[in-house]
């Protein structure tokens, strides 16, 4: 076939292998807005799949802010260091720094770019980076890109990290990187202990608050604020694309850090600035996070209730302490089958499989938002019970 050159024949073979092991993925098409109920491939479903934790993705105030900024056109036309950096981008950075309580902030095209670009700008050959085994792919890719030595420690294991730090002498710089709220397990990193270790061993500490920004902490800054260590963590990364219902990532920290990243973070330097309208929507979202704390408070309260209810119904939610609640079922095929059965009952709870999670830890990832009603949550529990009741899901320890 003209479009399938022999040099790509290996793809067909490897795709078949993925299909056979239950790891093949396909996209569904959403029509209409991203809300607690959505239309996917033409089917109306209660949506437990989105990261739109505060229900802002379809909030008209974000759309209105973007529409107003569109008066100056859509495209940015250049990277930020050439001529792509507009008033809207700058104002959002000022607002992000205020929100985070830091000297400065930098807007990146995505959370992925913020993570990978920052790590590679802060560590290099001759340095060592310590990374939690369950860190997000963007942190792991940043470690690889940096060409520093990489030491991974088992999930949230501070004893292990302490030993690794003690053994890693002779390096120019050390950097510890971690998610603050783990995106698949929904548990929190031990940030107090990590801050202690970083200080004791003179290591830089970078945390990724992607799923916690807007949700945790009195002001919605994230887990570091919740645990009272935000001023002890010099490199704090967040994203506008989850609870803030928009798109784009950011880094908050000292002016020196931010100016360094402006000069050295390659995804920032070598990528066109996102549209100014996106920055305008991000500002509107930050204002809502500031003015409507009931969204995060209600969400976390409802998440606590759901975790308790799931436990009472015999489901093990592992170590979740947040709005992300995994039901670990082990094999990918099993996760897909349960997800499919829920879909037939009108509930969308995606199956999460390797490489997103380690082998043997495929799960159903329940993602709660403040748009879910009590009826929706009760309906989900009922549908899970229908699938076989207590113990239907074998939970990994
Ligand atoms: C923990 C974590 N960090 C970073 C990202 C990337 O953020 P973004 O979607 O803004 O690129 C994600 C996205 O899924 C994530 O889960």
mmCIF file of C-alpha atoms and ligand atoms in Angstrom:
data_model
loop_
_atom_site.group_PDB
_atom_site.id
_atom_site.type_symbol
_atom_site.label_atom_id
_atom_site.label_comp_id
_atom_site.label_asym_id
_atom_site.label_seq_id
_atom_site.Cartn_x
_atom_site.Cartn_y
_atom_site.Cartn_z
ATOM 1 C CA UNK A 1 0.000 0.000 0.000
ATOM 2 C CA UNK A 2 1.279 3.432 -0.972
ATOM 3 C CA UNK A 3 0.767 4.847 2.521
ATOM 4 C CA UNK A 4 2.308 1.958 4.400
ATOM 5 C CA UNK A 5 6.012 1.783 3.527
ATOM 6 C CA UNK A 6 7.900 -1.335 4.512
ATOM 7 C CA UNK A 7 10.017 0.655 6.945
ATOM 8 C CA UNK A 8 6.893 1.074 9.133
ATOM 9 C CA UNK A 9 5.821 -2.577 9.013
ATOM 10 C CA UNK A 10 7.087 -3.063 12.582
ATOM 11 C CA UNK A 11 4.323 -0.752 13.824
ATOM 12 C CA UNK A 12 1.606 -3.149 12.667
ATOM 13 C CA UNK A 13 3.267 -6.032 14.469
ATOM 14 C CA UNK A 14 3.783 -4.116 17.702
ATOM 15 C CA UNK A 15 0.263 -2.673 17.569
ATOM 16 C CA UNK A 16 -1.087 -6.213 17.373
ATOM 17 C CA UNK A 17 0.966 -7.117 20.468
ATOM 18 C CA UNK A 18 -0.553 -4.177 22.338
ATOM 19 C CA UNK A 19 -4.070 -5.230 21.304
ATOM 20 C CA UNK A 20 -3.452 -8.783 22.488
ATOM 21 C CA UNK A 21 -2.243 -7.596 25.898
ATOM 22 C CA UNK A 22 -5.233 -5.296 26.420
ATOM 23 C CA UNK A 23 -3.056 -2.176 26.162
ATOM 24 C CA UNK A 24 -4.370 -0.726 22.901
ATOM 25 C CA UNK A 25 -6.017 2.662 23.298
ATOM 26 C CA UNK A 26 -8.527 4.449 21.179
ATOM 27 C CA UNK A 27 -10.036 7.868 21.439
ATOM 28 C CA UNK A 28 -13.705 8.619 22.007
ATOM 29 C CA UNK A 29 -15.194 11.784 20.613
ATOM 30 C CA UNK A 30 -16.888 14.194 22.976
ATOM 31 C CA UNK A 31 -19.607 16.493 21.736
ATOM 32 C CA UNK A 32 -20.700 19.448 23.805
ATOM 33 C CA UNK A 33 -19.057 20.758 26.957
ATOM 34 C CA UNK A 34 -16.792 18.993 29.466
ATOM 35 C CA UNK A 35 -19.109 18.716 32.477
ATOM 36 C CA UNK A 36 -20.214 16.134 35.046
ATOM 37 C CA UNK A 37 -22.514 14.727 32.368
ATOM 38 C CA UNK A 38 -21.160 14.440 28.886
ATOM 39 C CA UNK A 39 -21.834 13.009 25.440
ATOM 40 C CA UNK A 40 -19.112 10.603 24.330
ATOM 41 C CA UNK A 41 -19.354 8.865 20.970
ATOM 42 C CA UNK A 42 -22.982 9.964 20.916
ATOM 43 C CA UNK A 43 -23.823 8.408 24.290
ATOM 44 C CA UNK A 44 -24.845 10.432 27.370
ATOM 45 C CA UNK A 45 -22.801 9.463 30.407
ATOM 46 C CA UNK A 46 -22.134 10.545 33.944
ATOM 47 C CA UNK A 47 -18.525 11.626 33.683
ATOM 48 C CA UNK A 48 -16.031 10.414 36.302
ATOM 49 C CA UNK A 49 -13.082 10.878 33.958
ATOM 50 C CA UNK A 50 -12.177 14.549 33.865
ATOM 51 C CA UNK A 51 -9.575 16.602 35.696
ATOM 52 C CA UNK A 52 -11.926 19.561 35.698
ATOM 53 C CA UNK A 53 -12.162 19.257 39.476
ATOM 54 C CA UNK A 54 -13.731 22.660 40.144
ATOM 55 C CA UNK A 55 -16.151 22.527 37.228
ATOM 56 C CA UNK A 56 -14.533 25.476 35.429
ATOM 57 C CA UNK A 57 -13.822 24.049 31.961
ATOM 58 C CA UNK A 58 -17.278 25.040 30.730
ATOM 59 C CA UNK A 59 -17.743 28.052 33.019
ATOM 60 C CA UNK A 60 -18.982 30.964 30.872
ATOM 61 C CA UNK A 61 -16.679 33.395 32.705
ATOM 62 C CA UNK A 62 -13.600 31.697 31.254
ATOM 63 C CA UNK A 63 -15.086 31.665 27.766
ATOM 64 C CA UNK A 64 -16.048 35.336 28.104
ATOM 65 C CA UNK A 65 -12.523 36.326 29.196
ATOM 66 C CA UNK A 66 -11.056 34.457 26.226
ATOM 67 C CA UNK A 67 -13.594 36.052 23.865
ATOM 68 C CA UNK A 68 -12.667 39.542 25.059
ATOM 69 C CA UNK A 69 -8.956 38.853 24.540
ATOM 70 C CA UNK A 70 -9.713 37.656 21.020
ATOM 71 C CA UNK A 71 -10.194 41.304 20.038
ATOM 72 C CA UNK A 72 -6.427 41.232 19.463
ATOM 73 C CA UNK A 73 -6.612 38.093 17.349
ATOM 74 C CA UNK A 74 -5.951 34.437 18.053
ATOM 75 C CA UNK A 75 -2.357 33.452 17.301
ATOM 76 C CA UNK A 76 0.743 34.527 19.237
ATOM 77 C CA UNK A 77 2.939 34.320 16.173
ATOM 78 C CA UNK A 78 6.290 33.804 17.892
ATOM 79 C CA UNK A 79 7.980 32.356 20.943
ATOM 80 C CA UNK A 80 7.823 34.464 24.117
ATOM 81 C CA UNK A 81 11.411 35.671 23.781
ATOM 82 C CA UNK A 82 10.805 37.001 20.274
ATOM 83 C CA UNK A 83 7.421 38.757 20.124
ATOM 84 C CA UNK A 84 4.869 36.215 21.379
ATOM 85 C CA UNK A 85 4.767 37.506 24.973
ATOM 86 C CA UNK A 86 1.705 39.772 25.380
ATOM 87 C CA UNK A 87 0.211 41.869 28.175
ATOM 88 C CA UNK A 88 -2.181 38.990 28.826
ATOM 89 C CA UNK A 89 0.700 36.563 29.390
ATOM 90 C CA UNK A 90 2.515 38.997 31.647
ATOM 91 C CA UNK A 91 -0.594 39.821 33.675
ATOM 92 C CA UNK A 92 -1.323 36.136 34.187
ATOM 93 C CA UNK A 93 2.243 35.581 35.432
ATOM 94 C CA UNK A 94 1.867 38.435 37.915
ATOM 95 C CA UNK A 95 -1.436 36.989 39.101
ATOM 96 C CA UNK A 96 0.058 33.488 39.371
ATOM 97 C CA UNK A 97 2.913 34.804 41.530
ATOM 98 C CA UNK A 98 0.389 36.574 43.794
ATOM 99 C CA UNK A 99 -1.702 33.427 43.994
ATOM 100 C CA UNK A 100 1.319 31.293 44.896
ATOM 101 C CA UNK A 101 2.834 33.906 47.210
ATOM 102 C CA UNK A 102 6.134 33.838 45.310
ATOM 103 C CA UNK A 103 8.308 36.550 43.806
ATOM 104 C CA UNK A 104 7.614 35.471 40.262
ATOM 105 C CA UNK A 105 5.960 32.901 38.012
ATOM 106 C CA UNK A 106 6.434 31.694 34.466
ATOM 107 C CA UNK A 107 3.676 30.528 32.133
ATOM 108 C CA UNK A 108 4.592 27.461 30.051
ATOM 109 C CA UNK A 109 2.680 25.974 27.095
ATOM 110 C CA UNK A 110 1.596 22.998 29.242
ATOM 111 C CA UNK A 111 2.228 21.332 32.577
ATOM 112 C CA UNK A 112 4.223 18.710 30.706
ATOM 113 C CA UNK A 113 6.503 21.384 29.252
ATOM 114 C CA UNK A 114 6.822 23.127 32.632
ATOM 115 C CA UNK A 115 7.960 19.901 34.316
ATOM 116 C CA UNK A 116 10.248 18.476 31.672
ATOM 117 C CA UNK A 117 11.729 21.867 30.757
ATOM 118 C CA UNK A 118 12.419 22.925 34.346
ATOM 119 C CA UNK A 119 14.193 19.727 35.353
ATOM 120 C CA UNK A 120 16.396 19.793 32.267
ATOM 121 C CA UNK A 121 17.222 23.450 32.959
ATOM 122 C CA UNK A 122 18.137 22.805 36.606
ATOM 123 C CA UNK A 123 20.196 19.621 36.342
ATOM 124 C CA UNK A 124 22.714 18.319 33.834
ATOM 125 C CA UNK A 125 25.695 16.029 33.477
ATOM 126 C CA UNK A 126 27.565 15.894 36.786
ATOM 127 C CA UNK A 127 24.323 16.332 38.765
ATOM 128 C CA UNK A 128 21.948 13.794 40.290
ATOM 129 C CA UNK A 129 18.154 13.793 40.310
ATOM 130 C CA UNK A 130 16.071 11.792 42.811
ATOM 131 C CA UNK A 131 12.626 10.830 41.608
ATOM 132 C CA UNK A 132 9.660 8.992 43.151
ATOM 133 C CA UNK A 133 8.865 5.817 41.145
ATOM 134 C CA UNK A 134 5.269 6.959 40.688
ATOM 135 C CA UNK A 135 6.069 10.418 39.379
ATOM 136 C CA UNK A 136 4.247 11.636 36.296
ATOM 137 C CA UNK A 137 5.745 10.941 32.863
ATOM 138 C CA UNK A 138 6.620 14.618 32.408
ATOM 139 C CA UNK A 139 8.876 14.532 35.486
ATOM 140 C CA UNK A 140 10.439 11.257 34.397
ATOM 141 C CA UNK A 141 11.074 12.604 30.893
ATOM 142 C CA UNK A 142 12.608 15.736 32.402
ATOM 143 C CA UNK A 143 15.013 13.523 34.356
ATOM 144 C CA UNK A 144 16.029 11.728 31.158
ATOM 145 C CA UNK A 145 16.366 14.942 29.181
ATOM 146 C CA UNK A 146 18.600 16.486 31.823
ATOM 147 C CA UNK A 147 21.325 13.843 31.248
ATOM 148 C CA UNK A 148 21.978 13.942 34.988
ATOM 149 C CA UNK A 149 22.333 10.672 36.906
ATOM 150 C CA UNK A 150 18.868 9.552 37.982
ATOM 151 C CA UNK A 151 18.097 7.686 41.222
ATOM 152 C CA UNK A 152 14.514 6.548 41.684
ATOM 153 C CA UNK A 153 13.148 5.702 45.113
ATOM 154 C CA UNK A 154 10.133 3.539 45.865
ATOM 155 C CA UNK A 155 6.888 5.410 46.169
ATOM 156 C CA UNK A 156 6.924 8.008 48.982
ATOM 157 C CA UNK A 157 9.756 6.128 50.694
ATOM 158 C CA UNK A 158 11.702 8.801 52.594
ATOM 159 C CA UNK A 159 13.973 6.258 54.305
ATOM 160 C CA UNK A 160 15.127 5.028 50.937
ATOM 161 C CA UNK A 161 15.557 8.583 49.675
ATOM 162 C CA UNK A 162 17.599 9.465 52.756
ATOM 163 C CA UNK A 163 19.948 6.543 52.074
ATOM 164 C CA UNK A 164 20.288 7.499 48.413
ATOM 165 C CA UNK A 165 21.046 11.105 49.325
ATOM 166 C CA UNK A 166 23.626 9.995 51.877
ATOM 167 C CA UNK A 167 25.358 7.839 49.288
ATOM 168 C CA UNK A 168 25.310 10.369 46.459
ATOM 169 C CA UNK A 169 28.397 12.375 47.192
ATOM 170 C CA UNK A 170 30.676 14.023 44.658
ATOM 171 C CA UNK A 171 27.898 15.470 42.547
ATOM 172 C CA UNK A 172 27.800 19.125 41.560
ATOM 173 C CA UNK A 173 24.088 19.592 42.366
ATOM 174 C CA UNK A 174 21.219 17.463 43.634
ATOM 175 C CA UNK A 175 17.560 17.793 42.789
ATOM 176 C CA UNK A 176 14.573 15.961 44.297
ATOM 177 C CA UNK A 177 11.415 15.855 42.159
ATOM 178 C CA UNK A 178 7.968 14.625 43.130
ATOM 179 C CA UNK A 179 4.280 14.904 42.347
ATOM 180 C CA UNK A 180 2.541 16.459 45.348
ATOM 181 C CA UNK A 181 -0.727 14.631 44.623
ATOM 182 C CA UNK A 182 -0.108 11.450 42.671
ATOM 183 C CA UNK A 183 -2.240 11.467 39.577
ATOM 184 C CA UNK A 184 -3.259 7.806 39.549
ATOM 185 C CA UNK A 185 -3.181 6.780 43.230
ATOM 186 C CA UNK A 186 -4.671 10.019 44.532
ATOM 187 C CA UNK A 187 -2.328 9.990 47.544
ATOM 188 C CA UNK A 188 -0.180 12.839 48.845
ATOM 189 C CA UNK A 189 3.613 13.053 48.842
ATOM 190 C CA UNK A 190 5.276 13.365 52.281
ATOM 191 C CA UNK A 191 6.247 16.971 51.580
ATOM 192 C CA UNK A 192 7.256 17.863 55.143
ATOM 193 C CA UNK A 193 9.788 15.006 55.255
ATOM 194 C CA UNK A 194 10.950 15.793 51.718
ATOM 195 C CA UNK A 195 11.516 19.449 52.629
ATOM 196 C CA UNK A 196 13.504 18.315 55.714
ATOM 197 C CA UNK A 197 15.634 15.972 53.607
ATOM 198 C CA UNK A 198 16.228 18.562 50.912
ATOM 199 C CA UNK A 199 17.376 21.107 53.483
ATOM 200 C CA UNK A 200 19.582 18.632 55.351
ATOM 201 C CA UNK A 201 21.260 17.415 52.166
ATOM 202 C CA UNK A 202 21.400 20.785 50.393
ATOM 203 C CA UNK A 203 19.284 19.524 47.524
ATOM 204 C CA UNK A 204 16.900 21.524 45.360
ATOM 205 C CA UNK A 205 13.265 20.402 45.737
ATOM 206 C CA UNK A 206 10.804 20.585 42.840
ATOM 207 C CA UNK A 207 7.173 19.595 43.300
ATOM 208 C CA UNK A 208 4.448 19.160 40.728
ATOM 209 C CA UNK A 209 1.080 20.319 42.086
ATOM 210 C CA UNK A 210 -0.755 19.584 38.802
ATOM 211 C CA UNK A 211 -3.727 17.842 40.431
ATOM 212 C CA UNK A 212 -3.642 19.862 43.652
ATOM 213 C CA UNK A 213 -3.585 23.436 42.348
ATOM 214 C CA UNK A 214 -6.970 24.980 43.072
ATOM 215 C CA UNK A 215 -8.041 22.021 45.221
ATOM 216 C CA UNK A 216 -5.802 21.780 48.311
ATOM 217 C CA UNK A 217 -4.784 24.463 50.796
ATOM 218 C CA UNK A 218 -6.684 27.428 52.254
ATOM 219 C CA UNK A 219 -6.017 29.522 49.151
ATOM 220 C CA UNK A 220 -5.985 26.601 46.736
ATOM 221 C CA UNK A 221 -2.225 26.666 46.198
ATOM 222 C CA UNK A 222 -1.912 22.937 46.633
ATOM 223 C CA UNK A 223 -0.638 20.262 48.975
ATOM 224 C CA UNK A 224 2.416 22.311 50.015
ATOM 225 C CA UNK A 225 0.097 24.991 51.365
ATOM 226 C CA UNK A 226 -2.134 22.385 53.009
ATOM 227 C CA UNK A 227 0.888 20.913 54.817
ATOM 228 C CA UNK A 228 2.341 24.323 55.656
ATOM 229 C CA UNK A 229 5.576 23.921 53.686
ATOM 230 C CA UNK A 230 4.975 26.107 50.645
ATOM 231 C CA UNK A 231 7.672 28.563 51.671
ATOM 232 C CA UNK A 232 10.183 25.712 52.053
ATOM 233 C CA UNK A 233 9.773 24.461 48.499
ATOM 234 C CA UNK A 234 11.751 26.584 46.064
ATOM 235 C CA UNK A 235 10.401 25.175 42.770
ATOM 236 C CA UNK A 236 6.615 24.753 42.601
ATOM 237 C CA UNK A 237 4.951 23.700 39.386
ATOM 238 C CA UNK A 238 1.260 23.776 38.659
ATOM 239 C CA UNK A 239 -1.071 23.562 35.738
ATOM 240 C CA UNK A 240 -4.015 25.577 34.495
ATOM 241 C CA UNK A 241 -5.341 22.573 32.621
ATOM 242 C CA UNK A 242 -6.933 20.624 35.445
ATOM 243 C CA UNK A 243 -8.833 22.308 38.304
ATOM 244 C CA UNK A 244 -8.446 25.671 36.567
ATOM 245 C CA UNK A 245 -10.393 24.390 33.578
ATOM 246 C CA UNK A 246 -8.056 25.969 31.044
ATOM 247 C CA UNK A 247 -4.705 24.972 29.530
ATOM 248 C CA UNK A 248 -1.021 25.707 30.219
ATOM 249 C CA UNK A 249 1.486 25.037 32.978
ATOM 250 C CA UNK A 250 3.383 27.339 35.304
ATOM 251 C CA UNK A 251 6.398 27.482 37.574
ATOM 252 C CA UNK A 252 6.339 29.621 40.720
ATOM 253 C CA UNK A 253 9.412 30.613 42.687
ATOM 254 C CA UNK A 254 12.065 33.261 43.173
ATOM 255 C CA UNK A 255 12.805 35.878 40.531
ATOM 256 C CA UNK A 256 16.253 34.364 40.028
ATOM 257 C CA UNK A 257 14.727 30.944 39.318
ATOM 258 C CA UNK A 258 12.144 32.303 36.904
ATOM 259 C CA UNK A 259 14.632 34.415 34.943
ATOM 260 C CA UNK A 260 16.924 31.378 34.698
ATOM 261 C CA UNK A 261 14.067 29.300 33.267
ATOM 262 C CA UNK A 262 13.178 32.066 30.803
ATOM 263 C CA UNK A 263 16.724 31.704 29.512
ATOM 264 C CA UNK A 264 17.257 27.955 29.807
ATOM 265 C CA UNK A 265 13.975 25.990 29.723
ATOM 266 C CA UNK A 266 13.943 24.712 26.163
ATOM 267 C CA UNK A 267 10.182 24.042 25.770
ATOM 268 C CA UNK A 268 9.680 27.693 26.756
ATOM 269 C CA UNK A 269 12.404 29.096 24.526
ATOM 270 C CA UNK A 270 11.682 27.035 21.456
ATOM 271 C CA UNK A 271 7.897 26.948 21.348
ATOM 272 C CA UNK A 272 5.356 29.507 20.181
ATOM 273 C CA UNK A 273 3.672 31.347 23.059
ATOM 274 C CA UNK A 274 0.147 30.045 23.712
ATOM 275 C CA UNK A 275 -2.672 32.343 22.528
ATOM 276 C CA UNK A 276 -3.220 35.401 24.708
ATOM 277 C CA UNK A 277 -6.869 34.330 24.996
ATOM 278 C CA UNK A 278 -5.727 31.253 26.911
ATOM 279 C CA UNK A 279 -3.906 33.473 29.400
ATOM 280 C CA UNK A 280 -7.040 35.599 29.795
ATOM 281 C CA UNK A 281 -9.111 32.491 30.583
ATOM 282 C CA UNK A 282 -6.453 31.409 33.097
ATOM 283 C CA UNK A 283 -6.773 34.752 34.899
ATOM 284 C CA UNK A 284 -10.543 34.384 35.102
ATOM 285 C CA UNK A 285 -10.092 30.895 36.554
ATOM 286 C CA UNK A 286 -7.646 32.138 39.208
ATOM 287 C CA UNK A 287 -10.168 34.757 40.290
ATOM 288 C CA UNK A 288 -12.825 32.082 40.696
ATOM 289 C CA UNK A 289 -10.430 29.944 42.751
ATOM 290 C CA UNK A 290 -9.809 32.966 45.001
ATOM 291 C CA UNK A 291 -13.458 34.062 45.307
ATOM 292 C CA UNK A 292 -15.239 30.708 45.463
ATOM 293 C CA UNK A 293 -13.449 28.535 48.036
ATOM 294 C CA UNK A 294 -16.692 26.555 48.450
ATOM 295 C CA UNK A 295 -15.798 24.709 45.260
ATOM 296 C CA UNK A 296 -12.633 23.105 46.669
ATOM 297 C CA UNK A 297 -14.088 22.723 50.163
ATOM 298 C CA UNK A 298 -17.213 20.959 48.856
ATOM 299 C CA UNK A 299 -15.161 18.788 46.517
ATOM 300 C CA UNK A 300 -12.821 17.509 49.225
ATOM 301 C CA UNK A 301 -15.714 16.886 51.592
ATOM 302 C CA UNK A 302 -17.602 14.914 48.928
ATOM 303 C CA UNK A 303 -14.398 13.009 48.035
ATOM 304 C CA UNK A 304 -13.954 11.982 51.686
ATOM 305 C CA UNK A 305 -17.561 10.736 51.770
ATOM 306 C CA UNK A 306 -17.127 8.782 48.527
ATOM 307 C CA UNK A 307 -13.945 7.095 49.770
ATOM 308 C CA UNK A 308 -15.754 6.085 52.970
ATOM 309 C CA UNK A 309 -18.798 4.815 51.071
ATOM 310 C CA UNK A 310 -16.656 2.799 48.671
ATOM 311 C CA UNK A 311 -14.879 1.240 51.646
ATOM 312 C CA UNK A 312 -18.205 0.408 53.275
ATOM 313 C CA UNK A 313 -19.291 -1.279 50.050
ATOM 314 C CA UNK A 314 -16.196 -3.454 50.072
ATOM 315 C CA UNK A 315 -14.037 -1.531 47.620
ATOM 316 C CA UNK A 316 -10.483 -0.714 48.544
ATOM 317 C CA UNK A 317 -9.439 2.770 47.502
ATOM 318 C CA UNK A 318 -5.802 2.079 48.387
ATOM 319 C CA UNK A 319 -4.168 5.237 49.826
ATOM 320 C CA UNK A 320 -6.286 7.860 48.122
ATOM 321 C CA UNK A 321 -6.608 11.057 50.164
ATOM 322 C CA UNK A 322 -8.086 13.241 47.458
ATOM 323 C CA UNK A 323 -10.627 13.654 44.667
ATOM 324 C CA UNK A 324 -8.730 11.016 42.637
ATOM 325 C CA UNK A 325 -9.923 7.601 43.768
ATOM 326 C CA UNK A 326 -8.451 4.466 42.167
ATOM 327 C CA UNK A 327 -9.965 1.011 42.332
ATOM 328 C CA UNK A 328 -6.997 -1.207 41.544
ATOM 329 C CA UNK A 329 -7.973 -4.401 39.730
ATOM 330 C CA UNK A 330 -4.600 -5.722 38.562
ATOM 331 C CA UNK A 331 -4.750 -6.872 34.954
ATOM 332 C CA UNK A 332 -5.455 -4.424 32.112
ATOM 333 C CA UNK A 333 -8.097 -6.664 30.499
ATOM 334 C CA UNK A 334 -10.045 -6.730 33.766
ATOM 335 C CA UNK A 335 -9.898 -2.967 34.129
ATOM 336 C CA UNK A 336 -11.189 -2.534 30.579
ATOM 337 C CA UNK A 337 -14.015 -5.054 31.140
ATOM 338 C CA UNK A 338 -15.220 -3.312 34.322
ATOM 339 C CA UNK A 339 -14.965 0.106 32.706
ATOM 340 C CA UNK A 340 -16.998 -1.195 29.752
ATOM 341 C CA UNK A 341 -19.699 -2.619 32.054
ATOM 342 C CA UNK A 342 -19.959 0.718 33.862
ATOM 343 C CA UNK A 343 -20.240 2.459 30.504
ATOM 344 C CA UNK A 344 -23.185 0.249 29.617
ATOM 345 C CA UNK A 345 -24.830 1.439 32.843
ATOM 346 C CA UNK A 346 -24.233 5.076 31.942
ATOM 347 C CA UNK A 347 -21.044 5.828 33.950
ATOM 348 C CA UNK A 348 -17.700 6.720 32.449
ATOM 349 C CA UNK A 349 -14.820 5.638 34.704
ATOM 350 C CA UNK A 350 -11.726 5.111 32.561
ATOM 351 C CA UNK A 351 -9.521 2.044 32.811
ATOM 352 C CA UNK A 352 -5.929 3.065 33.505
ATOM 353 C CA UNK A 353 -3.304 0.636 32.253
ATOM 354 C CA UNK A 354 0.470 0.411 31.788
ATOM 355 C CA UNK A 355 2.483 2.420 30.926
ATOM 356 C CA UNK A 356 0.417 4.996 32.864
ATOM 357 C CA UNK A 357 0.570 2.703 35.922
ATOM 358 C CA UNK A 358 3.058 -0.103 36.719
ATOM 359 C CA UNK A 359 2.358 -3.657 35.531
ATOM 360 C CA UNK A 360 -0.207 -5.385 37.760
ATOM 361 C CA UNK A 361 -1.729 -2.090 38.958
ATOM 362 C CA UNK A 362 -4.311 -1.410 36.270
ATOM 363 C CA UNK A 363 -7.206 0.412 37.840
ATOM 364 C CA UNK A 364 -10.433 2.275 37.405
ATOM 365 C CA UNK A 365 -9.721 5.890 38.128
ATOM 366 C CA UNK A 366 -12.662 7.730 39.636
ATOM 367 C CA UNK A 367 -12.184 11.440 39.271
ATOM 368 C CA UNK A 368 -14.616 13.493 41.307
ATOM 369 C CA UNK A 369 -15.514 17.091 40.484
ATOM 370 C CA UNK A 370 -17.603 19.640 42.314
ATOM 371 C CA UNK A 371 -20.221 19.241 39.558
ATOM 372 C CA UNK A 372 -21.180 15.727 40.681
ATOM 373 C CA UNK A 373 -24.459 15.524 42.559
ATOM 374 C CA UNK A 374 -25.176 13.115 45.403
ATOM 375 C CA UNK A 375 -27.445 11.164 43.031
ATOM 376 C CA UNK A 376 -24.635 10.732 40.524
ATOM 377 C CA UNK A 377 -22.275 9.437 43.197
ATOM 378 C CA UNK A 378 -24.918 7.102 44.651
ATOM 379 C CA UNK A 379 -25.650 5.875 41.122
ATOM 380 C CA UNK A 380 -21.980 5.033 40.570
ATOM 381 C CA UNK A 381 -21.780 3.064 43.808
ATOM 382 C CA UNK A 382 -24.955 1.216 42.826
ATOM 383 C CA UNK A 383 -23.516 0.404 39.391
ATOM 384 C CA UNK A 384 -20.282 -0.880 40.977
ATOM 385 C CA UNK A 385 -22.336 -3.056 43.334
ATOM 386 C CA UNK A 386 -24.307 -4.402 40.345
ATOM 387 C CA UNK A 387 -21.060 -5.662 38.888
ATOM 388 C CA UNK A 388 -20.838 -8.282 41.597
ATOM 389 C CA UNK A 389 -20.963 -6.472 44.881
ATOM 390 C CA UNK A 390 -18.401 -6.734 47.631
ATOM 391 C CA UNK A 391 -15.043 -8.098 46.628
ATOM 392 C CA UNK A 392 -15.809 -8.082 42.905
ATOM 393 C CA UNK A 393 -12.673 -6.069 42.400
ATOM 394 C CA UNK A 394 -9.530 -7.769 43.573
ATOM 395 C CA UNK A 395 -7.478 -5.028 45.085
ATOM 396 C CA UNK A 396 -3.705 -5.083 45.044
ATOM 397 C CA UNK A 397 -2.111 -4.463 48.435
HETATM 398 C C1 LIG B 1 0.962 14.909 37.660
HETATM 399 C C2 LIG B 1 0.868 15.604 36.319
HETATM 400 N N1 LIG B 1 1.772 16.536 36.028
HETATM 401 C C3 LIG B 1 1.735 17.187 34.852
HETATM 402 C C4 LIG B 1 0.784 16.898 33.899
HETATM 403 C C5 LIG B 1 0.798 17.626 32.608
HETATM 404 O O1 LIG B 1 -0.057 18.742 32.671
HETATM 405 P P1 LIG B 1 -0.667 19.347 31.355
HETATM 406 O O2 LIG B 1 -1.897 18.561 31.049
HETATM 407 O O3 LIG B 1 -0.936 20.773 31.695
HETATM 408 O O4 LIG B 1 0.368 19.208 30.282
HETATM 409 C C6 LIG B 1 -0.177 15.944 34.161
HETATM 410 C C7 LIG B 1 -1.216 15.653 33.146
HETATM 411 O O5 LIG B 1 -1.884 14.694 33.101
HETATM 412 C C8 LIG B 1 -0.132 15.265 35.409
HETATM 413 O O6 LIG B 1 -1.036 14.315 35.704
#
